[in-house]
Coordinates of C-alpha atoms and ligand atoms in Angstrom, one line a residue:
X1 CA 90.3 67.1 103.7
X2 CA 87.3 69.4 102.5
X3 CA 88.4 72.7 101.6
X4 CA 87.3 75.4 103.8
X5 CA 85.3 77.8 102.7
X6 CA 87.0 81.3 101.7
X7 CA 86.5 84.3 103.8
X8 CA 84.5 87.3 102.6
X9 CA 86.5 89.3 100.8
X10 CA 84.8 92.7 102.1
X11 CA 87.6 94.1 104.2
X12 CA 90.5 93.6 101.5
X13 CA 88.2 95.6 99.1
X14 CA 87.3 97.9 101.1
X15 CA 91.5 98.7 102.4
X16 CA 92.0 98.9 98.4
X17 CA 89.5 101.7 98.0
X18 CA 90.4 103.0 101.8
X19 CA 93.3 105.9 99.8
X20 CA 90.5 106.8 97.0
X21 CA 88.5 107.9 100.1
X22 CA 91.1 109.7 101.8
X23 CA 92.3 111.6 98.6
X24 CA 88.6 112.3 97.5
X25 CA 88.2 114.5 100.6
X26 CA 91.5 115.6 100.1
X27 CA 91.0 117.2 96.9
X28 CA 87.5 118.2 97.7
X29 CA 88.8 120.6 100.8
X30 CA 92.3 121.3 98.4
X31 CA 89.9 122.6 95.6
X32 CA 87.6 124.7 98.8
X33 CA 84.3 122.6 97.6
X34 CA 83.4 123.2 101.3
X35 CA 84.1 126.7 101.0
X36 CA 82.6 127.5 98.3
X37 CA 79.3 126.4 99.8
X38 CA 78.8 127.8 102.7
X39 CA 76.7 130.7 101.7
X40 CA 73.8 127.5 100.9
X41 CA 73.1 125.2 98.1
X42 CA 74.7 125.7 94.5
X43 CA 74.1 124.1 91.8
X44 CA 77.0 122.1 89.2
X45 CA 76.5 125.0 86.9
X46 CA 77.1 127.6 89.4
X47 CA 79.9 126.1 91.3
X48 CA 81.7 125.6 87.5
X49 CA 81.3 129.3 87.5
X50 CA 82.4 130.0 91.0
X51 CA 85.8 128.1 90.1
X52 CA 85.9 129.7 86.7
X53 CA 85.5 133.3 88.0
X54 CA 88.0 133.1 90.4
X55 CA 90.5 132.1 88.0
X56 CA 90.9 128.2 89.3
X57 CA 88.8 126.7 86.4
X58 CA 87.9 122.9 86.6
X59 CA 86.6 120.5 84.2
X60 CA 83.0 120.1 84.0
X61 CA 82.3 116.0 84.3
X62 CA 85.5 115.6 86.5
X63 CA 83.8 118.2 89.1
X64 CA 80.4 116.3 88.8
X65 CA 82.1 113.0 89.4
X66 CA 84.0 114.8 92.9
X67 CA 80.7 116.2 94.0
X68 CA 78.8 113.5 93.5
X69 CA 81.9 110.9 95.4
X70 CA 81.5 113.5 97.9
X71 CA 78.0 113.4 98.2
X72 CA 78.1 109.5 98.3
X73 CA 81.0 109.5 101.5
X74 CA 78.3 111.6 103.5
X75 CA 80.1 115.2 102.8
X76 CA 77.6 116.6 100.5
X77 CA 74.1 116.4 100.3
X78 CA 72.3 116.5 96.6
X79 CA 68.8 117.7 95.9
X80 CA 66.9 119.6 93.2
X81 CA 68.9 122.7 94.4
X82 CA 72.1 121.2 94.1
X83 CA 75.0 120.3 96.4
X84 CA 74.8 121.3 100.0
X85 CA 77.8 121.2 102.7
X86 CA 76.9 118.4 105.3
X87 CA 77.0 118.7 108.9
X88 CA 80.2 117.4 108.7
X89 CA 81.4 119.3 106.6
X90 CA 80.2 122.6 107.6
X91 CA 82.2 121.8 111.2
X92 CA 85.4 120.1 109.9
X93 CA 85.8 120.8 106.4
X94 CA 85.4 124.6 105.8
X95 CA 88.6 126.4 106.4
X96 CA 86.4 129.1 108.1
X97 CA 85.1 126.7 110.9
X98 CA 86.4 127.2 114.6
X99 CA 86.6 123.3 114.7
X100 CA 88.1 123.1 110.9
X101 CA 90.1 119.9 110.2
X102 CA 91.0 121.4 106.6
X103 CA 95.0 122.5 108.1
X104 CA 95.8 118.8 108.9
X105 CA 93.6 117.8 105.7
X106 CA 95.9 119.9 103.4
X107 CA 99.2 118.9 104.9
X108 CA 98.2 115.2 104.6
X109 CA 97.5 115.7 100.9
X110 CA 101.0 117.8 99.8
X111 CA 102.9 116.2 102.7
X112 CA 102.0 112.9 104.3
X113 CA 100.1 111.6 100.9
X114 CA 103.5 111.8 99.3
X115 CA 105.7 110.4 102.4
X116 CA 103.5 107.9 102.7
X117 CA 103.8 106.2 99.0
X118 CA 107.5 105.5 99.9
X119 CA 107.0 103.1 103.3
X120 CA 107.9 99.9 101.6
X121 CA 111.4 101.8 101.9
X122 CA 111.0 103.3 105.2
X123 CA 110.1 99.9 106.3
X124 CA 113.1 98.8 104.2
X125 CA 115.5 101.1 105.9
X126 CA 113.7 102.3 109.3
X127 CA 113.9 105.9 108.2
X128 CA 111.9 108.8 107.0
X129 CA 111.3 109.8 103.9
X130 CA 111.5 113.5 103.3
X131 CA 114.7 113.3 101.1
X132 CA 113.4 110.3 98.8
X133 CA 110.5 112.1 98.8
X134 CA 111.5 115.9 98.4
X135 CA 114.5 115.7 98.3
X136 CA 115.1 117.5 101.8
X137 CA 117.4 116.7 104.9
X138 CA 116.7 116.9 108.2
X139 CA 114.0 116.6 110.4
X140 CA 110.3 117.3 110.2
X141 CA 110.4 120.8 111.7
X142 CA 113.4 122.1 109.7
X143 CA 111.0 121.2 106.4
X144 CA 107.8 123.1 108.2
X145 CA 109.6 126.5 108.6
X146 CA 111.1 126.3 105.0
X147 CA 107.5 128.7 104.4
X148 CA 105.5 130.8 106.4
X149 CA 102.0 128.7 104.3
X150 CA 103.5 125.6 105.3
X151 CA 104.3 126.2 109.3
X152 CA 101.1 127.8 109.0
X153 CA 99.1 124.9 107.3
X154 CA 101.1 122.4 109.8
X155 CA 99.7 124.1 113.2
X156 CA 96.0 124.7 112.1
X157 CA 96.3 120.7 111.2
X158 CA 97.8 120.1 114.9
X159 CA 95.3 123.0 116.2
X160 CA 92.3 120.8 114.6
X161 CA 93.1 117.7 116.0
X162 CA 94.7 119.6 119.3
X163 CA 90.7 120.8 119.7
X164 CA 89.3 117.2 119.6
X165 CA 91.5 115.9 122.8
X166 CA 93.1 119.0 125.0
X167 CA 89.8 119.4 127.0
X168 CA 89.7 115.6 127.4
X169 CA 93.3 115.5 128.5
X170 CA 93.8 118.2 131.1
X171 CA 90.1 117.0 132.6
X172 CA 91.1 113.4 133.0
X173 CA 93.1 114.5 136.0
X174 CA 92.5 116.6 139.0
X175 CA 95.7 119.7 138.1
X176 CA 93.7 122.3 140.5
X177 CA 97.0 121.7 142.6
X178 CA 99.2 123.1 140.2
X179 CA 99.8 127.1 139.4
X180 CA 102.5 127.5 136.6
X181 CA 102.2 125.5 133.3
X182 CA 104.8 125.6 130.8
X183 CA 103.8 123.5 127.4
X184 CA 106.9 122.6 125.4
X185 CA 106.4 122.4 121.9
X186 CA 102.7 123.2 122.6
X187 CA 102.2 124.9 119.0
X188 CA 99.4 126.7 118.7
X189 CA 98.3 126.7 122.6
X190 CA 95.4 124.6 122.3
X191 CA 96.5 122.9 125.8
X192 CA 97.6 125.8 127.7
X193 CA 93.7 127.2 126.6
X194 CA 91.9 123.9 127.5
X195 CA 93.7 123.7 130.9
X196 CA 93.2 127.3 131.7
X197 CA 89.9 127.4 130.5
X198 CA 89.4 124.6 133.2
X199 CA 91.5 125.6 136.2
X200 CA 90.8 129.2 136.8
X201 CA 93.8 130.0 138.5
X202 CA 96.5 128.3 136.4
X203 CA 98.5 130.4 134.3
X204 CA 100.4 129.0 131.3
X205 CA 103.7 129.4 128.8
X206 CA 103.1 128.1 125.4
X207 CA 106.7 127.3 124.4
X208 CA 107.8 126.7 121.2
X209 CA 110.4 127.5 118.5
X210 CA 110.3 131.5 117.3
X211 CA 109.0 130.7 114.3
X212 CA 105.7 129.2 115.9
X213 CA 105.1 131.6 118.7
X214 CA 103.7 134.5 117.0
X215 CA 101.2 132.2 114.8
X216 CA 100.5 130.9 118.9
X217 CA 99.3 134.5 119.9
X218 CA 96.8 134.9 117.1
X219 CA 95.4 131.8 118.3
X220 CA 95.6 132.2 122.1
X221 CA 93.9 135.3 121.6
X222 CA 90.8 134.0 120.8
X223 CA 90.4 132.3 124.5
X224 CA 88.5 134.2 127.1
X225 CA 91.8 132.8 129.4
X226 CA 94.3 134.6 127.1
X227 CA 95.6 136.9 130.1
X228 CA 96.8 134.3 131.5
X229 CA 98.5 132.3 128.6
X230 CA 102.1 133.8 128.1
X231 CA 104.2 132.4 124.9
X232 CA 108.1 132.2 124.8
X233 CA 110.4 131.2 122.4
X234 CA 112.7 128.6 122.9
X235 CA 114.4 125.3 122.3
X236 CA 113.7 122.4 124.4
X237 CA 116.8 120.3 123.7
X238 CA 119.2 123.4 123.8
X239 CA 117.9 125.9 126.1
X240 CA 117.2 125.9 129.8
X241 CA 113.7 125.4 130.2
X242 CA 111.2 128.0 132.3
X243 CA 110.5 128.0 135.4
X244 CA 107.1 125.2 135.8
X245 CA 105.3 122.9 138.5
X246 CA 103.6 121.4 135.7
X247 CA 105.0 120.6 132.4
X248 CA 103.1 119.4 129.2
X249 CA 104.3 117.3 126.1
X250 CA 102.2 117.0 123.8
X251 CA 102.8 115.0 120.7
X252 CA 106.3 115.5 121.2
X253 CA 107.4 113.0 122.8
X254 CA 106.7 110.5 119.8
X255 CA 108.8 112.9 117.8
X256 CA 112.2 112.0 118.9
X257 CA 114.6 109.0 119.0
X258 CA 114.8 107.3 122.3
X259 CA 118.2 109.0 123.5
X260 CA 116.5 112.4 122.5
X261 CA 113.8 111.7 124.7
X262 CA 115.1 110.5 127.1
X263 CA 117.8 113.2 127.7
X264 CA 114.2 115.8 127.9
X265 CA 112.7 113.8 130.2
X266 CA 115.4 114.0 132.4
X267 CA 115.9 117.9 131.9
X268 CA 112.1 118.5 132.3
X269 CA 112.4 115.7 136.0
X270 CA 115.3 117.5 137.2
X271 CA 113.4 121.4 136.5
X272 CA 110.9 120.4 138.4
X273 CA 110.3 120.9 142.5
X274 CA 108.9 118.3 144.5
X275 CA 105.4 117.3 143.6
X276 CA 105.5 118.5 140.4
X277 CA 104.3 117.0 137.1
X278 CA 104.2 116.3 133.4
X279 CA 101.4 116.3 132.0
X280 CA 102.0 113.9 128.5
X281 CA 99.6 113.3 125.7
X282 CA 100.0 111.2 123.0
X283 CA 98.2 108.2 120.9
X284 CA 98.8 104.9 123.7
X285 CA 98.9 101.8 122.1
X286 CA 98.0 98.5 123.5
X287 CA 100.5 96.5 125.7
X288 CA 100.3 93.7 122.9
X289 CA 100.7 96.3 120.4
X290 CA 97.5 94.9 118.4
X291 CA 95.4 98.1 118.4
X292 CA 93.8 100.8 118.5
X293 CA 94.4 100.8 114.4
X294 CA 94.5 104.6 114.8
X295 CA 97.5 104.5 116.8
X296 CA 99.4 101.5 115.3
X297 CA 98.8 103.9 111.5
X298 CA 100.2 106.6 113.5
X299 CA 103.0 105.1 114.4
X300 CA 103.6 104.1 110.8
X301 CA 102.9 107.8 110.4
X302 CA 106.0 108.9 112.2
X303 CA 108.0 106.2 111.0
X304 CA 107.5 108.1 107.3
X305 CA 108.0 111.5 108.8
X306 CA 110.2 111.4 112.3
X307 CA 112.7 109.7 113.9
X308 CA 109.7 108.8 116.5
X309 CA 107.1 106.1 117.1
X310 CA 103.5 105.4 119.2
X311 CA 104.8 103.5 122.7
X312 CA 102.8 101.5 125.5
X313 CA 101.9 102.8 128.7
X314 CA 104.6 100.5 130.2
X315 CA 106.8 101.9 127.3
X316 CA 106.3 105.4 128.7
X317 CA 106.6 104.4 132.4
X318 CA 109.8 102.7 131.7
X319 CA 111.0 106.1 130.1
X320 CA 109.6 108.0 132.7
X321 CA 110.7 106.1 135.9
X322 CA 114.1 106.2 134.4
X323 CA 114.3 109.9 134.4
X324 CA 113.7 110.0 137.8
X325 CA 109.5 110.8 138.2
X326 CA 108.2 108.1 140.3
X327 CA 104.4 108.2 140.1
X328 CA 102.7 107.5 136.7
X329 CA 99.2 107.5 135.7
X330 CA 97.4 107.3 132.4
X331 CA 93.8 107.4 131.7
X332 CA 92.6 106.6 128.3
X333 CA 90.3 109.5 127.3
X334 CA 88.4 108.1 124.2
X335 CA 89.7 111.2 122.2
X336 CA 92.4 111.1 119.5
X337 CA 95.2 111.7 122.4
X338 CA 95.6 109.7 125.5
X339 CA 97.0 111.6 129.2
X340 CA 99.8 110.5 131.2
X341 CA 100.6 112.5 134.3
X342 CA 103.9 111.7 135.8
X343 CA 104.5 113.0 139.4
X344 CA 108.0 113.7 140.8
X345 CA 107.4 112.7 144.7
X346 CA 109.7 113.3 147.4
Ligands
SAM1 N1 102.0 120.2 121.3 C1 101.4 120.7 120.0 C2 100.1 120.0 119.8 O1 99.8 119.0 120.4 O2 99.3 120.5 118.9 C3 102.3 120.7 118.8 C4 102.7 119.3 118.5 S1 103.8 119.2 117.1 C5 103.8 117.5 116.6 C6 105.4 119.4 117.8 C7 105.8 120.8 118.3 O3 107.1 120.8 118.8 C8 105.8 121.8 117.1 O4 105.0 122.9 117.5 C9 107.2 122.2 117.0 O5 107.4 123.5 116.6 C10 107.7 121.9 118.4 N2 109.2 121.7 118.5 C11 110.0 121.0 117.7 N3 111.2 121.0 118.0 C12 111.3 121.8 119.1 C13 112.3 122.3 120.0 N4 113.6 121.8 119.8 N5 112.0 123.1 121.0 C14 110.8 123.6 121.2 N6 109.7 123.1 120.4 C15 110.0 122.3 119.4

């Protein structure tokens, strides 16, 4: 039999370099390479300067070779005045930028980066990682309140992202019907802003653990619909939940074991008055599970950092038929987060 002829090699070589690429932004925003140029172009000898002024000195070639990696991955631009932020980067990569991407950036690098070396034994075990790791117990948002710079660092990461899919999510269905909103777990409020931005007589409740509420405010406040965002502390597996027609999950729900969720679900079904929703956003994979790769490594993602996982639509239906809502609907928005708005009918 004539041997068949091997396939190109490209994609293995190019998933071996994939985590120099990854940490090569990572240290670039970690280090404020972004940052430091956004008053224009600077030279290698100036920004060895800037770092050196400020007390955070680098090492000459080593900062050439990240500038220069940079400027090859499309960050940085290089011409005959130096290094100049890309578009890209300017929007995403500069803490300063409404749309920054540098909070989920830096908690990727100190926490995920690290989490993520150990999945041969998450995959071993079925578990997370934070006490291999750093030697902690618990889950995921016991470690993220440990520090004010790491809840904080945390929330702008889910704020970034948050901004790429909330105005997709509450527009890919009609909620014009509904008047109270209460988003549990909604962290900084980016939901509770992109639905009342959009519905002009909704008025929300960003709901979240006291810790996380007062970093909500500052962020609420920037939205020209802040009077009618309200945020309350509380605890959605413990307390009783507000008053709501419509309420929101999002990323929570892939959070949680199964019995966890399911016990929520029920509480937020049986909350609810006739007609009313939940509005849920979350990565959908495919019903074969083969894709999107985004949401399969997410999954992976909270494998290494929750008790959760990414579901299928039906795997969400199941869950929410069972807790008594008996309408479902998902439309796949094309942004980082998919919607699902489950209905409890009469
Ligand atoms: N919904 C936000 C978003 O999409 O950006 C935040 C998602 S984050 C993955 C999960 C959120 O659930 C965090 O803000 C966390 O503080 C909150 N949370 C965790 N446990 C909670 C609990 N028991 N009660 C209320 N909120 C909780």
């Amino acid at each position: 039999m004539a041997n068949s002829p091997l396939p190109d090699p490209t994609p293995v070589l190019d998933l071996i370099e994939a985590f120099r690429r990854s940490k090569t932004l990572f240290a670039a925003v970690a280090l404020g390479i972004f940052d430091r140029l956004h008053d224009g172009p600077a030279d290698l000898a100036a920004l060895f300067d800037a770092f050196f002024a400020a007390g955070e000195p680098v090492e000459l070639g080593a900062l050439e070779r990240l500038l220069d990696a940079c400027t090859a991955l499309g960050l940085l631009s290089k011409d005959e005045r130096g290094y100049a932020n890309s578009a890209l980067a300017s929007a995403y990569l500069r803490r300063g930028s409404p749309h920054t991407l540098a909070g989920y950036i830096l908690y990727s690098n100190r926490v995920l980066y690290a989490l993520w070396a150990n999945l041969e034994d998450a995959v071993r075990e079925g578990t997370s990682r934070w006490r291999q790791t750093f030697d902690l117990e618990g889950d995921l948002f016991r470690h993220l309140d440990r520090t004010a710079e790491a809840q904080r660092e945390f929330l702008a990461g889910m704020n970034g992202f948050g901004l790429l899919s909330s105005p997709r999510v509450v527009a890919a269905f009609d909620l014009g019907r509904f008047h109270r909103l209460v988003d549990l777990g909604g962290g900084t409020g980016h939901l509770a802003v992109a639905a009342c931005e959009r519905y002009r007589e909704l008025r929300a409740v960003v709901w979240d653990l006291p810790s996380v509420v007062e970093i909500a405010k500052e962020y609420i406040s920037r939205s020209s619909a802040a009077p009618r965002i309200a945020v309350e502390p509380g605890d959605f597996f413990h307390d009783p939940l507000p008053n709501a027609d419509l309420y929101a999950l999002a990323r929570v729900l892939h959070d949680w074991s199964e019995a966890k969720i399911r016990a929520l679900l029920k509480k937020i079904a049986e909350r609810l008055p006739e007609g009313g929703g939940l509005l849920v956003a979350e990565h959908l994979l495919d019903e074969r599970k083969t894709g999107p790769p985004s949401a399969l490594l997410q999954s992976l993602n909270m494998l290494v950092c929750t008790e959760g996982k990414e579901r299928t639509l039906a795997e969400y239906t199941a869950l929410l038929r069972d807790a008594g809502f008996s309408r479902v609907d998902a439309v796949k928005t094309g942004a980082p987060l998919d919607a699902i708005l489950a209905v409890k009918e009469a």
